[in-house]
mmCIF file of C-alpha atoms in Angstrom:
data_model
loop_
_atom_site.group_PDB
_atom_site.id
_atom_site.type_symbol
_atom_site.label_atom_id
_atom_site.label_comp_id
_atom_site.label_asym_id
_atom_site.label_seq_id
_atom_site.Cartn_x
_atom_site.Cartn_y
_atom_site.Cartn_z
ATOM 1 C CA MET A 19 213.373 83.056 198.328
ATOM 2 C CA LYS A 20 210.254 84.837 197.013
ATOM 3 C CA VAL A 21 209.001 87.635 199.226
ATOM 4 C CA THR A 22 205.251 88.334 199.242
ATOM 5 C CA PRO A 23 203.511 91.576 200.182
ATOM 6 C CA GLN A 24 202.177 89.722 203.245
ATOM 7 C CA ASN A 25 205.767 88.914 204.288
ATOM 8 C CA VAL A 26 206.781 92.563 203.969
ATOM 9 C CA LYS A 27 203.760 93.631 206.012
ATOM 10 C CA GLU A 28 204.682 91.164 208.763
ATOM 11 C CA TYR A 29 208.321 92.289 208.781
ATOM 12 C CA ILE A 30 207.174 95.899 209.260
ATOM 13 C CA LEU A 31 204.709 94.991 212.006
ATOM 14 C CA GLN A 32 207.359 92.970 213.844
ATOM 15 C CA GLY A 33 209.260 96.132 214.658
ATOM 16 C CA LEU A 34 206.830 99.027 214.315
ATOM 17 C CA GLU A 35 203.551 99.614 216.055
ATOM 18 C CA CYS A 36 201.219 100.700 213.240
ATOM 19 C CA GLU A 37 197.629 101.867 213.011
ATOM 20 C CA HIS A 38 197.499 100.753 209.397
ATOM 21 C CA VAL A 39 199.784 98.971 206.911
ATOM 22 C CA GLU A 40 199.075 98.122 203.266
ATOM 23 C CA VAL A 41 201.650 96.482 201.019
ATOM 24 C CA GLU A 42 201.424 95.663 197.315
ATOM 25 C CA GLY A 43 204.142 94.249 195.187
ATOM 26 C CA ASP A 44 205.372 91.891 192.508
ATOM 27 C CA GLY A 45 207.964 90.032 194.544
ATOM 28 C CA ARG A 46 210.771 92.502 193.812
ATOM 29 C CA HIS A 47 209.250 95.982 193.907
ATOM 30 C CA PHE A 48 206.916 96.801 196.768
ATOM 31 C CA ASP A 49 204.705 99.816 197.524
ATOM 32 C CA ALA A 50 203.712 100.299 201.159
ATOM 33 C CA VAL A 51 201.358 102.664 202.966
ATOM 34 C CA ILE A 52 202.291 102.860 206.653
ATOM 35 C CA VAL A 53 200.528 104.789 209.437
ATOM 36 C CA SER A 54 202.284 104.937 212.811
ATOM 37 C CA LYS A 55 202.544 107.168 215.856
ATOM 38 C CA ALA A 56 206.294 106.582 215.718
ATOM 39 C CA PHE A 57 206.423 108.904 212.699
ATOM 40 C CA GLU A 58 205.298 111.923 214.662
ATOM 41 C CA GLY A 59 207.796 114.800 214.644
ATOM 42 C CA LYS A 60 209.845 113.193 211.861
ATOM 43 C CA GLY A 61 210.383 114.324 208.271
ATOM 44 C CA MET A 62 209.650 111.916 205.391
ATOM 45 C CA LEU A 63 213.278 110.832 205.136
ATOM 46 C CA GLN A 64 213.551 110.088 208.867
ATOM 47 C CA GLN A 65 210.276 108.190 208.754
ATOM 48 C CA GLN A 66 211.574 106.002 205.927
ATOM 49 C CA ARG A 67 214.936 105.467 207.672
ATOM 50 C CA LEU A 68 213.006 104.181 210.691
ATOM 51 C CA VAL A 69 211.201 101.597 208.547
ATOM 52 C CA PHE A 70 214.433 100.586 206.774
ATOM 53 C CA GLN A 71 216.192 100.131 210.120
ATOM 54 C CA ILE A 72 213.349 97.887 211.268
ATOM 55 C CA LEU A 73 213.502 95.840 208.054
ATOM 56 C CA GLY A 74 217.287 95.604 208.420
ATOM 57 C CA ASP A 75 218.910 92.837 206.341
ATOM 58 C CA LYS A 76 215.530 91.874 204.899
ATOM 59 C CA MET A 77 216.140 94.784 202.540
ATOM 60 C CA ASP A 78 218.609 92.515 200.699
ATOM 61 C CA ILE A 79 215.727 90.298 199.567
ATOM 62 C CA ILE A 80 213.140 93.082 199.218
ATOM 63 C CA HIS A 81 215.307 95.037 196.706
ATOM 64 C CA ALA A 82 212.939 97.949 196.144
ATOM 65 C CA LEU A 83 210.392 99.392 198.551
ATOM 66 C CA SER A 84 208.541 102.614 197.928
ATOM 67 C CA MET A 85 206.609 104.044 200.863
ATOM 68 C CA LYS A 86 203.935 106.529 201.778
ATOM 69 C CA THR A 87 204.314 107.265 205.503
ATOM 70 C CA PHE A 88 201.684 109.000 207.644
ATOM 71 C CA THR A 89 201.176 109.896 211.261
ATOM 72 C CA PRO A 90 197.697 108.854 212.509
ATOM 73 C CA GLN A 91 196.609 112.499 212.259
ATOM 74 C CA GLN A 92 197.856 112.929 208.676
ATOM 75 C CA TRP A 93 196.115 109.673 207.755
ATOM 76 C CA ALA A 94 192.839 110.849 209.256
ATOM 77 C CA GLU A 95 193.096 114.188 207.463
ATOM 78 C CA GLN A 96 193.667 112.694 204.042
ATOM 79 C CA ALA A 97 191.192 109.822 204.420
ATOM 80 C CA MET G 20 242.491 102.819 201.973
ATOM 81 C CA ASP G 21 239.872 100.091 201.699
ATOM 82 C CA GLU G 22 237.255 99.736 199.006
ATOM 83 C CA LYS G 23 234.492 101.203 201.169
ATOM 84 C CA THR G 24 236.443 104.339 202.096
ATOM 85 C CA ILE G 25 237.382 104.945 198.476
ATOM 86 C CA ALA G 26 233.780 104.517 197.339
ATOM 87 C CA LEU G 27 232.388 106.807 200.057
ATOM 88 C CA GLU G 28 234.954 109.488 199.197
ATOM 89 C CA GLU G 29 234.009 109.204 195.530
ATOM 90 C CA ILE G 30 230.327 109.599 196.426
ATOM 91 C CA ARG G 31 231.074 112.583 198.668
ATOM 92 C CA LYS G 32 232.960 114.329 195.847
ATOM 93 C CA THR G 33 230.166 113.645 193.351
ATOM 94 C CA VAL G 34 227.257 114.817 195.507
ATOM 95 C CA THR G 35 229.038 117.872 196.895
ATOM 96 C CA GLY G 36 230.518 118.819 193.516
ATOM 97 C CA ASN G 37 227.265 118.856 191.596
ATOM 98 C CA PRO G 38 223.996 120.646 192.411
ATOM 99 C CA VAL G 39 221.711 117.735 191.456
ATOM 100 C CA VAL G 40 222.805 114.062 191.434
ATOM 101 C CA LEU G 41 220.638 111.005 190.817
ATOM 102 C CA TYR G 42 221.976 107.555 191.659
ATOM 103 C CA MET G 43 219.812 105.168 189.663
ATOM 104 C CA LYS G 44 219.686 101.765 188.029
ATOM 105 C CA GLY G 45 220.260 102.374 184.329
ATOM 106 C CA THR G 46 220.225 105.814 182.708
ATOM 107 C CA PRO G 47 217.549 108.518 182.386
ATOM 108 C CA GLN G 48 217.016 107.425 178.764
ATOM 109 C CA PHE G 49 217.099 103.686 179.611
ATOM 110 C CA PRO G 50 216.124 103.147 183.258
ATOM 111 C CA GLN G 51 216.503 99.542 184.377
ATOM 112 C CA CYS G 52 214.023 99.783 187.245
ATOM 113 C CA GLY G 53 210.555 101.287 187.642
ATOM 114 C CA PHE G 54 211.439 103.464 190.585
ATOM 115 C CA SER G 55 214.611 104.747 188.906
ATOM 116 C CA GLY G 56 212.589 105.580 185.808
ATOM 117 C CA ARG G 57 210.027 107.432 187.941
ATOM 118 C CA ALA G 58 212.802 109.466 189.614
ATOM 119 C CA ALA G 59 214.245 110.497 186.240
ATOM 120 C CA GLN G 60 210.756 111.463 185.055
ATOM 121 C CA VAL G 61 210.241 113.689 188.108
ATOM 122 C CA LEU G 62 213.508 115.536 187.458
ATOM 123 C CA LYS G 63 212.479 115.943 183.816
ATOM 124 C CA ALA G 64 209.091 117.306 184.911
ATOM 125 C CA CYS G 65 210.947 119.829 187.085
ATOM 126 C CA GLY G 66 212.745 120.981 183.938
ATOM 127 C CA VAL G 67 216.177 120.059 185.266
ATOM 128 C CA GLU G 68 218.363 120.569 182.191
ATOM 129 C CA LYS G 69 221.573 118.989 183.303
ATOM 130 C CA TYR G 70 222.184 116.794 186.321
ATOM 131 C CA VAL G 71 224.614 113.995 187.082
ATOM 132 C CA ALA G 72 222.974 110.571 186.701
ATOM 133 C CA VAL G 73 225.128 107.751 188.086
ATOM 134 C CA ASN G 74 224.232 104.296 186.783
ATOM 135 C CA VAL G 75 224.898 102.160 189.844
ATOM 136 C CA LEU G 76 224.733 99.027 187.672
ATOM 137 C CA GLU G 77 228.012 100.221 186.176
ATOM 138 C CA ASP G 78 229.536 101.687 189.355
ATOM 139 C CA LYS G 79 230.260 98.870 191.817
ATOM 140 C CA GLY G 80 231.476 101.265 194.510
ATOM 141 C CA ALA G 81 228.192 103.195 194.451
ATOM 142 C CA TYR G 82 226.143 99.995 194.211
ATOM 143 C CA ASP G 83 227.814 98.418 197.239
ATOM 144 C CA TYR G 84 228.381 101.418 199.502
ATOM 145 C CA LEU G 85 225.889 104.203 198.706
ATOM 146 C CA LYS G 86 223.569 102.817 201.379
ATOM 147 C CA PHE G 87 226.175 103.660 204.010
ATOM 148 C CA TYR G 88 226.738 107.228 202.800
ATOM 149 C CA ALA G 89 223.365 108.636 203.916
ATOM 150 C CA ASP G 90 222.028 105.580 205.772
ATOM 151 C CA PHE G 91 219.474 104.808 203.068
ATOM 152 C CA PRO G 92 219.448 101.281 201.582
ATOM 153 C CA THR G 93 217.537 101.536 198.326
ATOM 154 C CA PHE G 94 217.915 103.010 194.822
ATOM 155 C CA PRO G 95 217.291 105.500 193.322
ATOM 156 C CA GLN G 96 218.677 108.253 195.520
ATOM 157 C CA CYS G 97 218.488 111.930 194.647
ATOM 158 C CA TYR G 98 220.963 114.416 196.168
ATOM 159 C CA ILE G 99 220.580 118.197 195.972
ATOM 160 C CA ASN G 100 223.454 120.413 197.194
ATOM 161 C CA GLY G 101 225.100 117.309 198.650
ATOM 162 C CA GLU G 102 222.071 116.374 200.769
ATOM 163 C CA LEU G 103 219.957 113.233 200.308
ATOM 164 C CA VAL G 104 216.433 114.242 199.279
ATOM 165 C CA GLY G 105 215.141 110.687 199.063
ATOM 166 C CA GLY G 106 213.973 107.997 196.669
ATOM 167 C CA SER G 107 211.351 108.249 193.923
ATOM 168 C CA ASP G 108 208.426 108.315 196.364
ATOM 169 C CA ILE G 109 209.746 111.307 198.328
ATOM 170 C CA MET G 110 210.793 113.031 195.102
ATOM 171 C CA LEU G 111 207.277 112.600 193.679
ATOM 172 C CA ASP G 112 205.683 113.794 196.914
ATOM 173 C CA LEU G 113 207.920 116.895 197.054
ATOM 174 C CA TYR G 114 207.277 117.549 193.370
ATOM 175 C CA GLN G 115 203.505 117.435 193.880
ATOM 176 C CA GLN G 116 203.878 119.937 196.733
ATOM 177 C CA GLY G 117 206.078 122.188 194.544
ATOM 178 C CA GLU G 118 208.894 121.741 197.077
ATOM 179 C CA LEU G 119 211.270 119.806 194.814
ATOM 180 C CA GLN G 120 211.244 122.657 192.304
ATOM 181 C CA LYS G 121 212.269 125.083 195.097
ATOM 182 C CA LEU G 122 215.091 122.782 196.236
ATOM 183 C CA ILE G 123 216.383 122.494 192.677
ATOM 184 C CA ALA G 124 216.096 126.241 192.044
ATOM 185 C CA GLY G 125 218.153 126.820 195.191
ATOM 186 C CA ALA G 126 220.774 124.245 194.149
ATOM 187 C CA THR G 127 223.905 126.286 193.681
ATOM 188 C CA VAL G 128 227.037 124.376 194.835
#
């Protein structure tokens, strides 16, 4: 089953309230930019674990996902 | 002991017995995946002379069970002083902030 960046974006949004999500990818490797209030107070690793828990068994078909995670404030600062 | 317990014990020994460990697809010279290659490049950029690179494509135990060890499902995974630092994206981010170099310098074990 081929996974598209749009699929990955929907999977993330199904479980995580986000201010902004961008996903690019070639069907096996995906790069995501995710901005969510849920990341507040968490280190990078914890933020990524949260996203991986939400994606759950979909990670078996996504194979490789690289992420840049931001809180809304960090996103505003770097924009 | 079952396969999973054996594999997790093997991983524990490797990451706690070596200052810097990189679980990757392929080898630093011949990475088999873009992200694994990027992780090896970051360690090279940090000037890490010797570190343990585990090719998970040739280590079924690591391939199947590493995701349970530190609750992180993807490859590559970099461990410093037995602790998961992250995948290639976190490694790159820490490197750009100069933090990865500090972690590595402090890696004693």
